[in-house]
Short mmCIF file of C-alpha atoms in Angstrom, two decimals:
data_model
loop_
_atom_site.label_atom_id
_atom_site.label_comp_id
_atom_site.label_asym_id
_atom_site.label_seq_id
_atom_site.Cartn_x
_atom_site.Cartn_y
_atom_site.Cartn_z
CA MET A 206 -10.49 -0.39 -11.40
CA ASN A 207 -11.36 -2.61 -14.34
CA VAL A 208 -8.16 -3.41 -16.22
CA GLN A 209 -10.01 -4.97 -19.11
CA THR A 210 -12.07 -1.82 -19.70
CA ILE A 211 -8.93 0.32 -19.72
CA ASP A 212 -7.13 -1.95 -22.18
CA ALA A 213 -10.14 -2.36 -24.48
CA ASP A 214 -9.90 1.33 -25.34
CA ARG A 215 -6.44 0.85 -26.86
CA PRO A 216 -5.50 -0.85 -30.16
CA VAL A 217 -4.44 -4.46 -29.77
CA GLY A 218 -1.14 -3.67 -31.50
CA ASP A 219 -0.26 -1.16 -28.78
CA LEU A 220 -1.04 -3.70 -26.07
CA LEU A 221 1.03 -6.42 -27.73
CA ARG A 222 3.97 -4.06 -28.15
CA GLU A 223 3.68 -3.07 -24.48
CA TRP A 224 3.74 -6.70 -23.37
CA ARG A 225 6.70 -7.46 -25.64
CA ARG A 226 8.68 -4.59 -24.17
CA HIS A 227 7.60 -5.54 -20.65
CA ARG A 228 9.05 -8.99 -21.28
CA ARG A 229 12.21 -7.36 -22.70
CA LEU A 230 11.95 -9.07 -26.08
CA SER A 231 12.81 -7.74 -29.51
CA GLN A 232 10.37 -8.14 -32.40
CA LEU A 233 12.68 -10.78 -33.85
CA GLU A 234 12.73 -12.78 -30.60
CA LEU A 235 8.95 -12.70 -30.22
CA ALA A 236 8.28 -13.45 -33.88
CA THR A 237 10.68 -16.40 -33.83
CA GLY A 238 9.24 -17.78 -30.59
CA ALA A 239 5.64 -17.44 -31.78
CA GLU A 240 6.48 -18.78 -35.25
CA LEU A 241 5.50 -15.82 -37.43
CA SER A 242 7.41 -13.34 -39.54
CA THR A 243 8.98 -10.25 -38.03
CA ARG A 244 7.36 -8.21 -40.82
CA HIS A 245 3.88 -9.45 -39.89
CA LEU A 246 4.47 -8.76 -36.19
CA SER A 247 5.68 -5.26 -37.03
CA PHE A 248 2.51 -4.64 -39.06
CA VAL A 249 0.35 -5.89 -36.17
CA GLU A 250 2.07 -3.67 -33.61
CA SER A 251 1.80 -0.61 -35.86
CA GLY A 252 -1.86 -1.25 -36.65
CA ARG A 253 -1.26 -1.91 -40.34
CA ALA A 254 -2.52 -5.49 -39.92
CA LEU A 255 -5.10 -7.04 -37.59
CA PRO A 256 -4.09 -10.28 -35.87
CA SER A 257 -6.34 -13.31 -35.93
CA ARG A 258 -7.76 -14.73 -32.72
CA ASP A 259 -5.35 -17.66 -32.93
CA MET A 260 -2.37 -15.35 -33.40
CA ILE A 261 -3.29 -13.27 -30.36
CA LEU A 262 -3.53 -16.37 -28.20
CA ARG A 263 -0.24 -17.69 -29.60
CA LEU A 264 1.57 -14.43 -28.90
CA ALA A 265 0.00 -14.19 -25.44
CA GLU A 266 1.09 -17.74 -24.64
CA TYR A 267 4.69 -17.02 -25.61
CA LEU A 268 4.64 -13.74 -23.69
CA ASP A 269 3.18 -15.55 -20.64
CA VAL A 270 0.33 -13.04 -20.43
CA PRO A 271 -2.09 -13.82 -17.55
CA LEU A 272 -5.53 -15.08 -18.54
CA ARG A 273 -7.30 -11.86 -17.52
CA GLU A 274 -5.02 -9.82 -19.81
CA ARG A 275 -5.40 -12.34 -22.65
CA ASN A 276 -9.11 -11.57 -22.58
CA ALA A 277 -8.26 -7.86 -22.75
CA LEU A 278 -6.13 -8.45 -25.86
CA LEU A 279 -8.95 -10.38 -27.53
CA VAL A 280 -11.55 -7.71 -26.70
CA ALA A 281 -9.25 -4.96 -28.00
CA ALA A 282 -9.07 -6.82 -31.33
CA GLY A 283 -12.85 -7.23 -31.51
CA PHE A 284 -13.05 -10.87 -30.39
CA ALA A 285 -15.02 -12.40 -27.53
CA PRO A 286 -13.11 -13.27 -24.34
CA ALA A 287 -11.74 -16.82 -24.28
CA PHE A 288 -11.54 -17.35 -20.53
CA ARG A 289 -14.41 -17.32 -18.06
CA GLN A 290 -14.42 -15.50 -14.74
CA ARG A 291 -16.84 -16.55 -12.02
CA THR A 292 -17.05 -16.16 -8.26
CA LEU A 293 -16.39 -19.15 -6.06
CA ASP A 294 -20.10 -19.07 -5.13
CA ASP A 295 -20.96 -20.03 -8.71
CA PRO A 296 -22.48 -23.56 -8.76
CA ALA A 297 -20.07 -24.49 -11.56
CA LEU A 298 -17.17 -24.01 -9.13
CA ALA A 299 -18.78 -25.87 -6.23
CA ALA A 300 -16.30 -28.74 -6.47
CA ALA A 301 -13.35 -26.33 -6.48
CA ARG A 302 -14.72 -24.44 -3.46
CA ALA A 303 -15.24 -27.71 -1.59
CA THR A 304 -11.63 -28.70 -2.33
CA ILE A 305 -10.32 -25.36 -1.06
CA ASP A 306 -12.35 -25.64 2.17
CA LEU A 307 -11.11 -29.20 2.65
CA LEU A 308 -7.47 -28.12 2.23
CA LEU A 309 -7.85 -25.22 4.66
CA LYS A 310 -9.48 -27.42 7.28
CA GLY A 311 -6.88 -30.13 6.75
CA LEU A 312 -4.08 -27.68 7.57
CA GLU A 313 -5.45 -27.04 11.07
CA PRO A 314 -4.07 -26.28 13.62
CA TYR A 315 -1.82 -24.23 11.32
CA PRO A 316 -3.11 -20.96 9.82
CA ALA A 317 -4.07 -21.09 6.14
CA LEU A 318 -6.04 -18.84 3.82
CA ALA A 319 -6.99 -18.47 0.17
CA VAL A 320 -6.48 -15.14 -1.60
CA ASP A 321 -7.31 -13.81 -5.04
CA ARG A 322 -5.10 -11.93 -7.51
CA TYR A 323 -5.35 -8.71 -5.49
CA TRP A 324 -4.57 -10.39 -2.15
CA GLN A 325 -8.16 -10.18 -1.03
CA LEU A 326 -9.26 -12.87 1.41
CA VAL A 327 -11.44 -15.53 -0.17
CA ALA A 328 -11.51 -18.11 2.63
CA SER A 329 -9.59 -19.04 5.78
CA ASN A 330 -9.50 -21.64 8.53
CA GLN A 331 -10.12 -21.10 12.24
CA ALA A 332 -6.40 -21.07 13.06
CA THR A 333 -6.00 -17.95 10.93
CA LEU A 334 -8.85 -16.13 12.64
CA ARG A 335 -7.33 -16.82 16.08
CA LEU A 336 -4.35 -14.63 15.17
CA LEU A 337 -6.44 -11.53 14.47
CA GLY A 338 -7.30 -10.39 17.97
CA GLY A 339 -6.67 -6.66 18.43
CA VAL A 340 -6.82 -5.85 14.71
CA ALA A 341 -8.82 -2.70 13.92
CA PRO A 342 -12.37 -3.60 12.79
CA MET A 343 -12.01 -1.47 9.64
CA LEU A 344 -9.32 -3.85 8.37
CA LEU A 345 -11.63 -6.83 8.86
CA GLU A 346 -14.47 -5.46 6.77
CA PRO A 347 -14.81 -7.22 3.39
CA PRO A 348 -13.04 -7.17 1.08
CA ILE A 349 -10.13 -7.91 3.42
CA ASN A 350 -6.73 -7.30 1.85
CA VAL A 351 -4.25 -9.54 3.66
CA LEU A 352 -1.19 -7.48 2.72
CA ARG A 353 -2.79 -4.33 4.13
CA LEU A 354 -3.86 -6.36 7.19
CA SER A 355 -0.26 -7.49 7.73
CA LEU A 356 1.55 -4.16 7.29
CA HIS A 357 -0.97 -1.60 8.52
CA PRO A 358 -0.11 -0.03 11.91
CA ALA A 359 -3.65 -0.88 13.07
CA GLY A 360 -3.28 -4.44 11.81
CA LEU A 361 -0.74 -7.14 12.62
CA ALA A 362 2.32 -4.91 12.08
CA PRO A 363 2.80 -3.91 15.77
CA ARG A 364 2.93 -7.60 16.75
CA ILE A 365 5.31 -8.75 13.99
CA ARG A 366 8.70 -8.78 15.68
CA ASN A 367 10.68 -9.00 12.41
CA LEU A 368 8.50 -6.45 10.63
CA GLY A 369 11.33 -5.06 8.50
CA GLN A 370 12.24 -8.48 7.14
CA TRP A 371 8.62 -9.59 6.70
CA ARG A 372 7.67 -6.30 5.02
CA ALA A 373 10.56 -6.64 2.56
CA HIS A 374 9.50 -10.23 1.83
CA LEU A 375 5.89 -9.25 1.07
CA LEU A 376 6.84 -6.26 -1.07
CA HIS A 377 9.30 -8.42 -3.01
CA ARG A 378 6.53 -10.92 -3.77
CA LEU A 379 4.19 -8.13 -4.83
CA ARG A 380 6.82 -6.67 -7.17
CA GLN A 381 7.27 -10.10 -8.76
CA GLN A 382 3.52 -10.31 -9.31
CA ILE A 383 3.51 -6.83 -10.87
CA ASP A 384 6.36 -7.83 -13.16
CA ALA A 385 4.30 -10.82 -14.33
CA SER A 386 0.95 -9.03 -14.73
CA ASN A 387 1.76 -5.32 -15.22
CA ASP A 388 -1.50 -4.70 -13.31
CA PRO A 389 -2.21 -1.07 -12.35
CA VAL A 390 -4.33 -2.18 -9.36
CA LEU A 391 -1.35 -4.07 -7.91
CA ILE A 392 0.93 -1.13 -8.65
CA ALA A 393 -1.41 1.11 -6.64
CA LEU A 394 -1.43 -1.44 -3.80
CA LEU A 395 2.38 -1.48 -3.76
CA ARG A 396 2.50 2.30 -3.46
CA GLU A 397 -0.02 2.21 -0.62
CA LEU A 398 1.99 -0.39 1.31
CA GLN A 399 5.28 1.42 0.71
CA ALA A 400 3.77 4.56 2.27
CA MET A 401 2.97 2.74 5.53
CA PRO A 402 5.33 3.18 8.52
CA ALA A 403 8.35 0.86 8.36
CA PRO A 404 11.12 0.06 10.84
CA GLU A 405 14.43 1.80 10.32
CA GLY A 406 16.52 -0.04 7.73
CA ALA A 407 13.54 -2.08 6.47
CA GLY A 408 14.45 -1.37 2.86
CA GLU A 409 17.92 -2.83 3.39
CA VAL A 410 16.71 -6.39 3.94
CA ASP A 411 17.82 -8.63 1.06
CA VAL A 412 15.07 -11.23 0.81
CA GLN A 413 16.59 -12.75 -2.33
CA THR A 414 19.47 -14.23 -0.31
CA SER A 415 17.08 -15.93 2.14
CA ILE A 416 15.87 -19.47 1.50
CA ALA A 417 12.77 -18.84 3.63
CA VAL A 418 11.56 -15.78 5.53
CA PRO A 419 9.60 -16.49 8.74
CA MET A 420 6.87 -14.31 10.16
CA GLN A 421 7.55 -13.84 13.87
CA LEU A 422 4.24 -12.89 15.44
CA GLU A 423 3.71 -12.19 19.12
CA LEU A 424 0.45 -13.53 20.51
CA ASP A 425 -0.44 -13.36 24.22
CA GLY A 426 3.22 -13.26 25.22
CA GLN A 427 4.16 -16.18 22.97
CA LEU A 428 6.38 -15.66 19.94
CA LEU A 429 5.11 -17.64 16.98
CA SER A 430 7.62 -18.23 14.20
CA MET A 431 5.95 -19.42 10.99
CA LEU A 432 7.07 -20.05 7.42
CA SER A 433 4.67 -19.38 4.58
CA THR A 434 4.09 -21.74 1.68
CA THR A 435 2.06 -21.00 -1.45
CA THR A 436 -0.06 -23.32 -3.55
CA VAL A 437 -1.43 -22.09 -6.89
CA PHE A 438 -4.62 -23.51 -8.38
CA GLY A 439 -3.73 -23.32 -12.05
CA THR A 440 -6.29 -23.95 -14.79
CA PRO A 441 -6.13 -23.14 -18.50
CA VAL A 442 -9.74 -21.97 -18.84
CA ASP A 443 -10.96 -20.19 -15.69
CA ILE A 444 -9.59 -16.85 -14.50
CA THR A 445 -10.89 -17.18 -10.95
CA LEU A 446 -9.07 -20.43 -10.22
CA ALA A 447 -5.96 -19.43 -12.15
CA GLU A 448 -5.61 -16.33 -9.94
CA LEU A 449 -6.33 -18.09 -6.64
CA ALA A 450 -3.52 -18.91 -4.19
CA LEU A 451 -3.50 -20.87 -0.95
CA GLU A 452 -1.19 -19.42 1.72
CA ALA A 453 -0.31 -21.79 4.55
CA PHE A 454 1.79 -20.93 7.62
CA VAL A 455 3.72 -23.84 9.10
CA PRO A 456 5.68 -23.76 12.37
CA ALA A 457 9.36 -22.86 12.06
CA ASP A 458 10.12 -24.35 15.48
CA ALA A 459 8.73 -26.79 18.05
CA PRO A 460 7.40 -24.14 20.51
CA THR A 461 5.31 -22.58 17.74
CA ALA A 462 3.88 -25.97 16.75
CA GLU A 463 2.97 -26.70 20.36
CA CYS A 464 1.37 -23.28 20.87
CA LEU A 465 -0.78 -23.58 17.76
CA ARG A 466 -1.85 -27.07 18.84
CA ARG A 467 -2.83 -25.83 22.32
CA MET A 468 -4.82 -22.95 20.83
CA SER A 469 -6.74 -25.37 18.65
CA GLU A 470 -7.47 -27.78 21.52
CA SER A 471 -8.60 -25.00 23.87
CA HIS A 472 -11.31 -23.99 21.38
CA GLU A 473 -10.52 -20.33 21.93
CA PRO A 474 -13.06 -18.12 20.14
CA ALA A 475 -11.91 -16.97 16.73
CA VAL A 476 -12.22 -13.46 15.41
CA SER A 477 -14.90 -13.29 12.74
CA PRO A 478 -13.93 -11.04 9.79
#
């Protein structure tokens, strides 16, 4: 689903009003924050006045609209997109791709992967692939969605010993992302994941009171307890890098660290997605 195509069919005033309401701001609050008159903002939202390119970008900045949606606002107003979007295979992003690969390799023997805005796998290290034995082949066919891979009954879910807690943690993160982006593709993904089988009482887990939520994964009789950390590659001009995130899993205890080290040293074959 192309969000930009959907939004381009609507007046820019409608989109700006939707973002303002999504951020729970009054016209006065937005106008004051973006340094324009409430009257002018009201005219823009109602379609009685067309905003300039600079005004759209100023409003989008104050509303913290993601770069992809800022392009949609510009297109809806008849302007060219301001932010580029390229794949990581683009020669212009070769340095960025090399940095990502270096970071993933440097995190060995701990699992680490890079995902895009929709939680699709972009790259991973060998430690990550070693955890995927027994996963249904259909879940390893590109594009691989790592949330679906984690919570699907044919994925990692049967081996996650704290599935209720981990599921609540992932869904909480996804809801936060939806709140920030208002993206219909992510909303559909949330509904899909919510429909998957869940342990009894899974919805009662309060992840907001937890400092860190471990993933407890059973592998060959060994319980691995790992904490996830996220690194965001922010950039003001490129959508691809702005939406990219590096997910690293570090040991939550000494036995897990030792097990991951042994797996790396034994050169066990990795699953190839």
